[in-house]
Structures are given as C-alpha cells and as structure tokens.
Amino acid sequence: MTEVSHKDYIIAVQAPAYRLSDGSFATESAFVIHLKELRASLGARFRRVILIAPELTQAEYLERKPQLDVLSPERDEVVYVPSHSTSTSARSFWFG
C-alpha cells in the first residue's frame, strides 16, 4: 500500500508568473518543463509543489504571452502563490 503524503514542497524563485482566473498560472515555458520534472521527481513523497514567485502585471503578461506556458494545480500538482508584483519598486519591496 502506497502512503499518500500530506507534505508540500515549497520553492521560492524570482522567475515571475501570472495568475489565471481558474487557479492555473502562466510562466516561462522552459521553467514550466522544469517544474513538471521537479514534480515528477518528488513522486508520492510530496502532495504538491508550491511555487512562490513575483507576479507579472497584466501588461507584462500580454507582452510575454507567446513565451509562456500554463500549469494547472489539478493536472500538474503545482500551485502558484504570488510574492509581490513585478511593478513593486525595490524601495517599496524592502521598506513597504
């Protein structure tokens, strides 16, 4: 019998992503491949991967859309949690 893990694997990066309305998110297509490979390598040891990363503005998303690919929490077991907007200045980021 395979034991189901309730642990999450958390990864924080500076590669930005963009939340889509259905809970899925878009990020650079090569990074999507890496995230899928990471998820597969973790197997049943972890329930899902939680990605913490900056969030693209809508304008940046539309500009970069041809280079982006989409991940879905249900299909890919990767969840996106935005850390801050890419439009946040360094001063606002550090001194809030």
Backbone as a ProteinNet text record, in pm:
[ID]
protein_1_A
[PRIMARY]
MTEVSHKDYIIAVQAPAYRLSDGSFATESAFVIHLKELRASLGARFRRVILIAPELTQAEYLERKPQLDVLSPERDEVVYVPSHSTSTSARSFWFG
[TERTIARY]
83.4	0	88.5	61.9	137.8	78.8	165.1	119.3	113.5	4.6	-12.5	44.4	132	193.9	101.3	109.2	35	130.6	257.5	358.9	359.9	391.3	409.5	557.8	602.4	739.2	731	797.9	789.2	917	900.4	1013.9	985.7	1082	1069.9	1174.4	1128.4	1217	1184.2	1269.7	1245.5	1186.9	1163.6	1101.7	953.5	906.9	769	666.1	545	432.4	310.3	202.1	79	-38.9	-117.2	-234.9	-344.3	-401.5	-515.2	-641.6	-756.2	-880.8	-921.6	-879.9	-924.9	-828.9	-733.5	-636.2	-508.5	-512.6	-390.4	-305.6	-182.4	-94.9	-1.2	50.8	143	280.1	382.4	520.3	603.3	728.1	814.7	813.3	797.8	773.8	885.8	1011.5	1120.1	1111.4	1068.6	1053.3	938	833.6	722.1	773.6	859.8	917.4	993.8	1073.3	1150	1056.7	949.4	855.6	787.3	750.6	688.5	787.1	912.9	1014.7	1040.6	1043.8	1060.7	945.7	822.9	706.1	714	748.4	757.3	866.4	978.1	1089.3	1055.9	962.5	926.6	834.5	766.2	677.9	576.8	550.4	449.3	501.6	630.8	686.2	622.7	573.7	510.2	377.3	280.7	147	146	219.6	222.5	342.7	370.7	475.2	406.4	455.7	405.7	513.6	480.7	573.9	543.2	641.7	630.8	719	657.9	730.4	661	734.1	671.2	559.3	465	354.3	368.3	360.3	362.7	240.9	256.6	140.9	65.4	-55.6	-131	-61.8	-7.2	62.6	184.7	261.2	377.5	333.5	224.9	171.8	135.4	63.5	21.8	141.8	243.8	364.7	443.8	450	530.2	451.6	323.3	235.9	287.1	346	395.7	506.6	579	687.5	644.7	517.3	468.1	391.8	387.2	306.7	228.3	127.5	33.9	45.7	39	31.8	-100.7	-157.3	-283.6	-262.8	-311.6	-294.1	-354.4	-469.3	-535.4	-457.6	-412.4	-343.5	-196.8	-128	17.5	64	-27.5	3.6	109.5	98.7	185.1	93	110.2	27	113.3	56.6	130	80.8	175.4	146.9	231.3	168	245.4	313.3	437.7	509.4	492	499.4	483.4	468.4	423.9	410.5	545.8	566	690.2	697.3	585.6	585.3	624.3	643.6	683.3	826.1	847	982.5	1065.1	1196.2	1284.9	1261	1242.2	1217.3	1089.1	982.9	856.3	868.7	942.2	959.8	1026.4	1135.5	1213.1	1158.5	1094.4	1052	901.7	829.7	686.5	601.6
-117.9	0	125	218.3	341.8	446.1	502.7	606.1	739.6	812	942.4	1049	1130.2	1236	1356.7	1424.2	1548.3	1667.2	1640.6	1745.8	1816	1944.6	2022.8	2054.1	2061.9	2101.3	2247.3	2335.9	2479.6	2527.2	2602.4	2658.5	2807.7	2891.7	3035.9	3077.9	3146.8	3188	3331.3	3387	3520.2	3515.1	3397.1	3383.6	3417.4	3526.6	3569.8	3480.4	3488.1	3411.8	3503	3451	3528.9	3439.6	3477.7	3400.7	3413.2	3300.1	3298	3273.7	3302.9	3304.2	3170.7	3060.5	2929.2	2864.1	2940.5	2884.2	2838.7	2826	2792.1	2918	2900.8	3016.9	2995.5	3107.7	3105.3	3151.4	3085.7	3125.9	3085.4	3124.8	3098.5	2948.7	2916.5	2777.9	2681.5	2722.4	2632.6	2605.9	2705.7	2687.5	2591.6	2595.4	2501.2	2357.7	2333.9	2199.8	2159.4	2250.4	2221.5	2191.4	2269.1	2246.1	2109.8	2071.8	1940.9	1828.6	1846.4	1745.7	1737.3	1851.5	1853	1778.8	1809.8	1744.5	1593.4	1549.7	1406.2	1340.4	1409.8	1350.7	1335.6	1412.6	1406.3	1288.7	1240	1125.3	1145.4	1038.3	1040.4	1099.9	1136.9	1193.9	1327.4	1398.2	1528	1532	1597.6	1608.6	1699.6	1811.5	1908.2	2000.3	2076.6	2179	2313.4	2395	2531.1	2624.9	2701.5	2797.2	2936.2	2998.5	3136	3219.2	3316.7	3395	3528.9	3626.7	3754.1	3735.1	3828.5	3821.3	3928.6	3884.1	3976.4	4067.2	4188.7	4273.7	4221.7	4266	4221.1	4263.1	4383.2	4430.5	4342.7	4307.7	4220	4082	4031.6	3901.3	3901.8	4003.5	4010.6	4022.6	4096.7	4113.2	3982.5	3908.6	3786	3659.1	3670.7	3554.1	3450.2	3490.1	3388.6	3298.7	3346.3	3267.9	3192.6	3203.2	3143.3	3014.6	2930.8	2809.4	2805.4	2719.9	2720	2591.2	2607.4	2494.7	2502.9	2387.4	2379.1	2300.3	2349.8	2276.4	2135.2	2122.2	1991.8	1893.4	1937.9	1850	1829.6	1937.2	1932.5	1925.4	1944.7	1945.4	2049.3	2164.6	2279.3	2398	2462.3	2574.8	2700.2	2810.8	2937.8	3031.2	3085.6	3186.3	3309.3	3420.4	3540.8	3599.1	3641.5	3704.1	3856	3914.6	4058.3	4083.8	4201.9	4237.9	4276.1	4243.6	4285.1	4437	4505.1	4651.5	4716.8	4637.1	4689.7	4741.2	4863.3	4919.2	4850.7	4857.7	4798.1	4862.9	4992.2	5063.4	5014.5	5001.6	4952	4806.2	4727.5	4586.9	4574.8	4649.6	4635.5	4716.8	4829.7	4917.3	4932.8	4867.5	4853.2	4970
0	0	0	-91.4	-101.9	-8.7	74.6	166.5	93.5	112.5	49.1	141.2	89.7	169.1	178.7	290.9	310.5	313.2	282.6	282.1	146.4	150.9	28.6	12.3	-112.1	-145.3	-187.5	-115.8	-143	-210.2	-317.7	-389.4	-413.1	-378.1	-399.4	-502.3	-606.6	-715.4	-757.4	-841.8	-897.1	-1038.1	-1092.5	-1224.9	-1210.9	-1271.2	-1249.1	-1317.3	-1264.7	-1318.3	-1321.8	-1378.7	-1388.8	-1354.9	-1255.5	-1215.5	-1320.3	-1356.4	-1447.5	-1365.4	-1421.3	-1344.8	-1284.6	-1341	-1292.9	-1193.7	-1139.9	-1045.8	-1113.1	-1245	-1316.2	-1329.6	-1375.1	-1390.1	-1507.5	-1558.1	-1671.4	-1624.1	-1677	-1651.9	-1773	-1776.7	-1892.6	-1925.9	-2053.3	-2094.7	-2054	-2059.6	-2017.5	-1867.5	-1790.2	-1646	-1616.1	-1698.1	-1682.8	-1693.7	-1790.3	-1806.7	-1680.5	-1625.7	-1504.1	-1385.6	-1373.6	-1263.8	-1277	-1398.8	-1420.3	-1387.8	-1427.6	-1397	-1246.5	-1180	-1035.1	-969.1	-1009.7	-950.6	-970.6	-1089.5	-1118.3	-1034.1	-1013.9	-938	-789.8	-740.5	-599.1	-567.9	-669.1	-651.5	-541	-467.3	-361.7	-231	-227.7	-104.1	-69.3	-172.7	-151.5	-226.4	-166.3	-224.2	-346.6	-337.6	-446.9	-431	-535.6	-532.9	-517.2	-426.2	-409.2	-460.4	-562.3	-622.1	-567.9	-505	-458.4	-550.1	-618.6	-718.7	-740.7	-795.3	-828.8	-931.5	-929.3	-1024.2	-1132.1	-1256.6	-1369.7	-1367	-1414.1	-1435.1	-1557.4	-1575.7	-1692.5	-1822	-1825.8	-1946	-1976.2	-1872.7	-1892.4	-1940.5	-1881	-1921.2	-2070.2	-2112.9	-2253.1	-2346.2	-2305.3	-2385.9	-2396.5	-2287.3	-2282.8	-2316.6	-2335.1	-2352.3	-2452.5	-2566.1	-2660.3	-2603	-2501.4	-2442.5	-2316.6	-2280.9	-2157	-2183.4	-2082.4	-2085.5	-1954.9	-1947.6	-1835.9	-1754.4	-1622.9	-1529.8	-1454.7	-1424.6	-1352.4	-1223.4	-1110	-984.3	-989.3	-1051.4	-1057.6	-1145.4	-1258.6	-1354	-1318.3	-1282.4	-1265.4	-1120	-1025.7	-882.5	-847.2	-913.5	-884.6	-859.3	-743.9	-702.5	-700.7	-747.1	-751.1	-641.4	-564.5	-462.8	-496.1	-535.3	-568.3	-445.1	-461.8	-351.1	-352.9	-469.1	-488.1	-638.1	-673.5	-814.9	-872.7	-998	-1064.4	-1077.5	-1058	-1065.7	-932.4	-828.2	-697.9	-704.4	-660.8	-660.5	-551.8	-566.8	-465.8	-328.7	-328.9	-202.9	-135.7	-214	-157.5	-113	-188.9	-152.7	-16	3.9	126.5	243.5	213.9	324.5	333.9	243.1	242.7	252.6
[MASK]
++++++++++++++++++++++++++++++++++++++++++++++++++++++++++++++++++++++++++++++++++++++++++++++++

